[in-house]
Coordinates of C-alpha atoms in Angstrom, one line a residue:
X1 CA 0.0 0.0 0.0
X2 CA 2.8 2.4 0.9
X3 CA 4.5 1.7 -2.4
X4 CA 1.2 2.4 -4.2
X5 CA 0.8 5.6 -2.4
X6 CA 4.3 6.7 -3.3
X7 CA 3.7 5.8 -6.9
X8 CA 0.5 7.8 -7.3
X9 CA 1.7 10.8 -5.4
X10 CA 3.6 12.3 -8.4
X11 CA 0.6 12.0 -10.6
X12 CA -1.7 13.6 -8.0
X13 CA 0.8 16.4 -7.2
X14 CA 0.9 17.4 -10.8
X15 CA -2.8 17.8 -11.0
X16 CA -3.9 18.9 -7.5
X17 CA -6.4 21.5 -8.7
X18 CA -8.1 18.9 -10.8
X19 CA -9.2 17.0 -7.7
X20 CA -10.6 20.0 -5.9
X21 CA -14.4 20.7 -6.1
X22 CA -15.2 24.2 -7.3
X23 CA -15.0 26.9 -4.7
X24 CA -12.8 25.2 -2.1
X25 CA -10.6 27.7 -0.3
X26 CA -7.0 27.1 0.3
X27 CA -4.9 27.0 3.5
X28 CA -1.2 26.5 4.0
X29 CA 0.8 24.0 6.0
X30 CA 4.4 22.6 5.8
X31 CA 3.3 19.0 5.7
X32 CA 3.0 16.8 2.6
X33 CA 0.1 14.4 2.9
X34 CA -1.7 12.1 0.6
X35 CA -5.2 11.0 1.7
X36 CA -7.3 8.5 -0.1
X37 CA -10.9 8.6 0.8
X38 CA -13.5 5.9 0.1
X39 CA -17.0 6.4 -1.0
X40 CA -18.5 5.8 2.4
X41 CA -17.4 7.6 5.6
X42 CA -17.5 4.4 7.6
X43 CA -15.1 2.5 5.3
X44 CA -11.5 2.0 6.3
X45 CA -9.2 4.5 4.6
X46 CA -5.4 4.4 4.3
X47 CA -3.2 7.4 5.1
X48 CA 0.5 7.8 4.2
X49 CA 2.3 10.5 6.0
X50 CA 5.3 11.7 4.0
X51 CA 6.7 14.0 6.6
X52 CA 6.1 15.3 10.1
X53 CA 2.8 15.9 11.7
X54 CA -0.6 16.2 10.0
X55 CA -2.3 19.5 10.5
X56 CA -5.8 20.3 9.3
X57 CA -5.2 18.6 5.9
X58 CA -8.4 17.9 3.9
X59 CA -9.7 14.7 2.4
X60 CA -12.1 14.7 -0.4
X61 CA -15.8 14.8 -1.1
X62 CA -17.7 11.8 -2.3
X63 CA -16.4 9.0 -4.5
X64 CA -12.7 8.6 -3.7
X65 CA -11.7 12.3 -4.0
X66 CA -8.1 12.8 -3.0
X67 CA -6.6 16.0 -1.8
X68 CA -2.8 16.4 -1.8
X69 CA -0.8 18.9 0.1
X70 CA 2.2 19.8 -1.9
X71 CA 4.7 22.7 -1.5
X72 CA 3.0 24.1 1.5
X73 CA -0.6 24.1 0.1
X74 CA -3.7 22.2 1.0
X75 CA -7.4 22.6 0.6
X76 CA -9.6 23.9 3.4
X77 CA -13.3 23.0 3.7
X78 CA -14.8 26.2 5.0
X79 CA -16.8 28.2 2.5
X80 CA -18.9 31.0 3.9
X81 CA -21.0 31.2 0.8
X82 CA -22.5 27.8 1.6
X83 CA -25.1 26.7 4.2
X84 CA -23.8 24.8 7.2
X85 CA -25.4 21.6 5.9
X86 CA -23.7 22.1 2.5
X87 CA -20.4 22.7 4.3
X88 CA -20.8 19.6 6.4
X89 CA -20.9 17.5 3.2
X90 CA -17.7 18.9 1.8
X91 CA -14.2 17.7 2.5
X92 CA -13.3 17.1 6.1
X93 CA -10.0 18.0 7.8
X94 CA -7.4 16.2 9.7
X95 CA -6.7 16.6 13.4
X96 CA -3.6 18.4 14.7
X97 CA -1.8 15.4 16.2
X98 CA 1.5 13.7 15.9
X99 CA 1.7 10.7 13.5
X100 CA 4.8 8.6 12.9
X101 CA 6.3 9.5 9.5
X102 CA 6.3 7.0 6.6
X103 CA 3.9 4.8 8.5
X104 CA 0.7 3.4 6.9
X105 CA -2.3 3.8 9.2
X106 CA -5.2 1.4 9.3
X107 CA -7.5 4.3 10.3
X108 CA -6.9 7.9 9.4
X109 CA -7.2 10.6 12.1
X110 CA -10.0 12.4 10.3
X111 CA -12.3 14.4 12.4
X112 CA -15.4 13.2 10.6
X113 CA -15.1 9.4 10.9
X114 CA -17.2 9.2 14.1
X115 CA -20.0 11.5 12.7
X116 CA -23.6 10.5 12.0
X117 CA -25.1 11.3 8.6
X118 CA -26.0 14.1 8.9
X119 CA -23.7 14.9 11.8
X120 CA -26.6 16.1 14.0
X121 CA -28.8 13.0 13.6
X122 CA -29.0 11.3 17.1
X123 CA -30.8 8.1 15.9
X124 CA -27.5 6.2 16.1
X125 CA -26.3 7.3 19.5
X126 CA -24.7 4.2 21.2
X127 CA -26.4 3.3 24.6
X128 CA -25.5 0.5 27.0
X129 CA -23.4 -1.4 24.5
X130 CA -21.3 -2.9 27.3
X131 CA -23.2 -4.2 30.4
X132 CA -22.3 -5.3 33.9
X133 CA -22.1 -8.9 33.0
X134 CA -19.8 -8.3 30.0
X135 CA -17.9 -5.1 30.7
X136 CA -15.4 -3.5 28.4
X137 CA -11.8 -3.5 29.5
X138 CA -9.9 -0.3 28.8
X139 CA -6.3 0.6 29.6
X140 CA -5.2 3.8 31.4
X141 CA -3.1 6.1 29.3
X142 CA -2.4 8.7 31.9
X143 CA -3.7 10.0 35.3
X144 CA -2.9 13.5 36.2
X145 CA -3.8 15.8 39.1
X146 CA -5.4 18.9 37.7
X147 CA -5.9 21.2 40.7
X148 CA -3.6 23.4 42.7
X149 CA -2.2 22.8 46.2
X150 CA -4.9 25.0 47.8
X151 CA -7.8 23.2 46.2
X152 CA -10.3 21.5 48.5
X153 CA -9.5 17.9 47.7
X154 CA -7.8 16.2 44.7
X155 CA -9.2 16.0 41.2
X156 CA -7.6 13.9 38.5
X157 CA -7.9 13.8 34.7
X158 CA -7.8 10.1 33.6
X159 CA -7.3 9.2 30.0
X160 CA -8.4 5.6 29.0
X161 CA -7.6 3.8 25.8
X162 CA -10.5 1.9 24.3
X163 CA -8.9 1.1 20.9
X164 CA -11.9 2.6 19.1
X165 CA -14.2 -0.2 20.4
X166 CA -16.2 1.8 22.9
X167 CA -17.7 4.8 21.0
X168 CA -19.7 7.5 22.8
X169 CA -21.1 10.9 22.2
X170 CA -20.5 14.2 24.1
X171 CA -22.7 14.3 27.2
X172 CA -22.7 10.6 27.8
X173 CA -21.3 8.7 30.8
X174 CA -19.1 5.6 31.3
X175 CA -19.8 3.2 34.1
X176 CA -16.6 2.1 36.0
X177 CA -16.5 -1.2 37.9
X178 CA -13.8 -0.9 40.6
X179 CA -11.8 -4.1 41.3
X180 CA -12.4 -6.2 44.3
X181 CA -15.5 -7.2 46.3
X182 CA -17.6 -5.5 49.0
X183 CA -16.7 -6.4 52.6
X184 CA -20.3 -6.7 53.8
X185 CA -21.4 -9.5 51.3
X186 CA -18.4 -10.4 49.2
X187 CA -20.2 -9.3 46.0
X188 CA -18.4 -7.2 43.3
X189 CA -18.5 -3.5 43.8
X190 CA -21.3 -1.8 42.0
X191 CA -20.8 0.4 38.9
X192 CA -20.2 4.1 39.4
X193 CA -21.1 6.4 36.6
X194 CA -18.8 9.2 35.5
X195 CA -19.6 11.8 32.9
X196 CA -17.1 11.6 30.0
X197 CA -14.8 14.6 29.9
X198 CA -13.7 14.5 26.3
X199 CA -15.3 14.6 22.9
X200 CA -16.0 11.4 21.0
X201 CA -12.6 11.8 19.3
X202 CA -10.8 11.8 22.7
X203 CA -8.0 14.1 23.9
X204 CA -5.6 12.8 21.2
X205 CA -8.4 13.1 18.6
X206 CA -7.8 9.5 17.4
X207 CA -11.2 8.3 18.3
X208 CA -9.6 5.6 20.5
X209 CA -9.5 7.2 23.9
X210 CA -11.9 8.9 26.4
X211 CA -11.3 10.9 29.5
X212 CA -12.8 11.1 33.0
X213 CA -12.7 13.9 35.5
X214 CA -12.6 12.3 39.0
X215 CA -12.5 13.9 42.4
X216 CA -10.9 11.6 45.1
X217 CA -13.6 11.0 47.7
X218 CA -12.2 10.9 51.2
X219 CA -13.9 11.1 54.6
X220 CA -12.4 13.3 57.2
X221 CA -12.8 11.9 60.7
X222 CA -13.0 14.6 63.4
X223 CA -12.0 12.1 66.1
X224 CA -9.0 10.8 64.2
X225 CA -8.3 14.2 62.8
X226 CA -7.3 12.5 59.6
X227 CA -8.9 10.7 56.6
X228 CA -10.7 7.5 57.5
X229 CA -9.5 4.9 55.0
X230 CA -12.5 2.7 55.8
X231 CA -14.9 5.3 54.5
X232 CA -13.0 6.4 51.4
X233 CA -14.6 6.3 47.9
X234 CA -13.8 2.9 46.4
X235 CA -14.0 3.9 42.8
X236 CA -12.7 7.4 42.9
X237 CA -9.6 6.4 44.8
X238 CA -9.1 3.5 42.4
X239 CA -9.2 5.8 39.4
X240 CA -7.0 8.5 40.9
X241 CA -4.4 5.9 41.9
X242 CA -4.3 4.3 38.4
X243 CA -1.0 4.1 36.5
X244 CA -0.5 3.9 32.7
X245 CA -1.3 0.4 31.5
X246 CA -3.7 -0.4 34.4
X247 CA -7.0 -2.0 33.3
X248 CA -10.4 -0.5 33.9
X249 CA -13.6 -2.5 33.5
X250 CA -16.3 -0.2 32.1
X251 CA -20.0 -0.3 31.1
X252 CA -22.1 2.0 28.9
X253 CA -22.1 4.5 27.4
X254 CA -25.1 5.7 29.4
X255 CA -27.6 8.5 28.9
X256 CA -29.0 10.8 26.3
X257 CA -30.3 13.6 28.5
X258 CA -27.1 15.7 28.2
X259 CA -26.7 15.5 24.4
X260 CA -26.3 18.6 22.4
X261 CA -29.1 19.3 19.8
X262 CA -26.9 20.2 16.9
X263 CA -29.4 20.4 14.0
X264 CA -29.8 24.2 14.5
X265 CA -26.2 25.6 14.6
X266 CA -27.5 28.9 16.1
X267 CA -28.7 27.2 19.3
X268 CA -27.3 28.8 22.5
X269 CA -26.1 26.5 25.3
X270 CA -26.1 27.5 28.9
X271 CA -23.9 25.1 30.9
X272 CA -24.0 25.2 34.7
X273 CA -21.6 23.0 36.7
X274 CA -20.2 22.5 40.2
X275 CA -16.8 20.7 40.5
X276 CA -16.4 17.6 38.4
X277 CA -19.8 18.3 36.9
X278 CA -17.7 20.3 34.4
X279 CA -16.9 17.0 32.6
X280 CA -19.6 16.9 29.9
X281 CA -19.0 20.6 29.0
X282 CA -15.4 19.9 28.3
X283 CA -16.6 17.6 25.6
X284 CA -19.0 20.2 24.3
X285 CA -16.4 22.9 24.2
X286 CA -13.8 20.7 22.5
X287 CA -16.3 19.7 19.9
X288 CA -17.5 23.2 19.2
X289 CA -14.3 25.2 19.5
X290 CA -11.2 23.0 19.5
X291 CA -11.7 20.3 16.9
X292 CA -12.3 20.7 13.2
X293 CA -15.7 18.9 13.1
X294 CA -18.8 19.5 11.0
X295 CA -20.4 20.8 14.2
X296 CA -17.6 23.2 14.9
X297 CA -17.6 24.6 11.3
X298 CA -21.4 25.1 11.4
X299 CA -21.8 26.5 14.9
X300 CA -22.9 30.2 15.1
X301 CA -24.5 30.3 18.6
X302 CA -23.1 31.1 22.0
X303 CA -22.0 28.5 24.6
X304 CA -22.0 30.1 28.1
X305 CA -20.2 28.2 30.8
X306 CA -20.8 28.7 34.6
X307 CA -18.5 26.8 36.9
X308 CA -18.7 26.8 40.7
X309 CA -15.8 25.7 42.8
X310 CA -14.3 26.7 46.2
X311 CA -11.3 28.8 45.1
X312 CA -9.0 29.5 42.2
X313 CA -6.8 26.5 42.8
X314 CA -9.9 24.3 42.4
X315 CA -10.7 25.6 38.9
X316 CA -10.8 22.8 36.3
X317 CA -9.5 23.1 32.8
X318 CA -9.2 26.9 33.1
X319 CA -6.4 27.1 30.4
X320 CA -8.8 25.4 27.9
X321 CA -11.7 27.8 28.7
X322 CA -9.4 30.8 28.4
X323 CA -8.1 29.7 25.0
X324 CA -11.6 29.1 23.7
X325 CA -12.7 32.5 25.0
X326 CA -9.7 34.2 23.3
X327 CA -10.3 32.5 20.0
X328 CA -14.1 32.8 19.9
X329 CA -15.1 35.8 22.1
X330 CA -18.5 36.0 20.5
X331 CA -19.3 32.4 20.7
X332 CA -17.9 31.3 24.1
X333 CA -18.6 32.9 27.4
X334 CA -17.3 32.1 30.8
X335 CA -18.2 32.9 34.4
X336 CA -16.8 31.5 37.7
X337 CA -18.4 31.3 41.1
X338 CA -15.6 31.0 43.7
X339 CA -17.4 30.4 47.0
X340 CA -14.3 31.2 49.2
X341 CA -13.0 34.1 47.2
X342 CA -16.1 36.0 46.0
X343 CA -19.2 37.5 47.6
X344 CA -22.7 37.5 46.3
X345 CA -24.9 40.6 46.2
X346 CA -25.9 40.0 49.8
X347 CA -22.4 39.8 51.1
X348 CA -22.4 36.0 51.5
X349 CA -20.4 33.4 49.7
X350 CA -20.7 33.3 46.0
X351 CA -22.3 30.0 45.0
X352 CA -23.3 28.9 41.5
X353 CA -26.9 30.0 41.8
X354 CA -25.7 33.5 42.8
X355 CA -23.5 33.8 39.8
X356 CA -26.3 32.7 37.4
X357 CA -28.7 35.2 39.1
X358 CA -26.4 38.1 38.2
X359 CA -27.3 37.4 34.6
X360 CA -30.9 36.4 35.2
X361 CA -32.4 38.7 32.6
X362 CA -30.0 37.4 29.8
X363 CA -30.5 33.8 30.9
X364 CA -34.3 34.1 30.8
X365 CA -34.2 35.9 27.4
X366 CA -32.0 33.2 25.9
X367 CA -34.2 30.4 27.2
X368 CA -37.3 32.2 25.8
X369 CA -35.5 32.3 22.5
X370 CA -34.8 28.6 22.5
X371 CA -31.5 28.2 24.4
X372 CA -30.8 24.9 26.1
X373 CA -29.7 24.9 29.7
X374 CA -27.6 22.1 31.4
X375 CA -26.9 21.3 35.0
X376 CA -24.3 18.9 36.1
X377 CA -22.7 18.3 39.5
X378 CA -23.7 17.4 43.0
X379 CA -27.4 17.1 43.5
X380 CA -27.2 19.6 46.3
X381 CA -26.8 22.3 43.7
X382 CA -30.3 22.0 42.3
X383 CA -32.4 23.3 45.3
X384 CA -30.5 26.6 45.3
X385 CA -30.6 26.8 41.5
X386 CA -34.3 26.2 41.3
X387 CA -35.1 28.5 44.2
X388 CA -33.2 31.3 42.4
X389 CA -35.0 30.6 39.1
X390 CA -38.3 30.6 40.8
X391 CA -37.7 33.9 42.5
X392 CA -36.6 35.5 39.2
X393 CA -39.6 34.0 37.3
X394 CA -42.0 35.4 39.9
X395 CA -40.4 38.8 39.7
X396 CA -41.1 38.8 36.0
X397 CA -44.7 37.8 36.6
X398 CA -44.2 34.2 35.4
X399 CA -45.7 31.1 36.8
X400 CA -42.5 29.2 37.6
X401 CA -44.0 25.7 37.4
X402 CA -45.6 26.4 34.0
X403 CA -42.4 28.1 32.8
X404 CA -40.3 25.0 33.8
X405 CA -42.9 22.6 32.3
X406 CA -42.6 24.5 29.0
X407 CA -38.8 24.1 29.0
X408 CA -39.0 20.4 29.7
X409 CA -41.6 19.9 27.0
X410 CA -39.4 21.6 24.4
X411 CA -36.4 19.5 25.7
X412 CA -34.5 22.7 26.7
X413 CA -33.9 21.5 30.3
X414 CA -31.1 19.0 30.9
X415 CA -30.1 17.8 34.4
X416 CA -27.5 15.2 35.4
X417 CA -26.7 15.3 39.1
X418 CA -25.3 12.8 41.6

């Protein structure tokens, strides 16, 4: 195959423009790539990398179209003159990842190979593919502490390799089965659900990994004046203690309630999180603002993230949010509620509901215009949130129960708490 690719490269290089559909814009890169695309997006395609890393290099439209990057020139798929749906059917781009030079890949790192057709169609979302009696075994790629020294507790980012055999969508959860048995009855530990903290393509954009955001659960004993190991969280401690190569038994993927409705690319998303409830929103933001996906190229709405944590050291993925905010100031918005560093309007601690209330008029306007609102985190967040929303609704002369019923009926209300 590699010899074949080398043989046809010269011919394709000489006639690059002949392969390009009319109107395709051009971008530049230093890489030289040959991509052969099959008729169907689900078929296996071969990719020969002639040098270095692959960066946003385009493969073709229908019927074995090949795009070749030569002399620093490649084709880009964005065309502002076309509709989002038309753009989504045009050539797709490669991820910005490292690939070994001169190596033939069984699966290319295209950021369209896990898309539905059309990309927003949710009829094929995988649910409960792997169950308790026959779990999937993944392997840990890395486990990293992602909070500062003054954070209240330890939170880790765990990347798990599933070799492409455990697909999921943004907003879904994986079940984790910690090793060992319960002391009280000798039965295996029950499954714990964790919201997936990456897009369907994974942090490496290969489509073969997924990530979890896990807070180590410990119990502080006032008598011992120390953590009581007998009451620690079995699964969270297992995950936070994992090393590269460790096996993790998993079930799922679970849930559809937190999926993004992508058919209308102007939809606004309001994302409210406390602590590790940030996980699904990391997948959202990566899909919309980091990766070169059909969804990202089409998106014209605004994604507004509210995150509540104790202090600045407890902020999660702040560098990623700041980068998205800098690159897409009109489409990504960010607000933090730091309970031990900020005060609410009454002089008390700033909790997540207080921060959302500061923008109550905008939030209600967005919801009335079709925005979707998401809540993820500890279940204790919801009474405060709903109490605040009820007060604002009543101040606007609205019947809160009817207002909320309307949001749920139109599927604009998404809650996943634990």
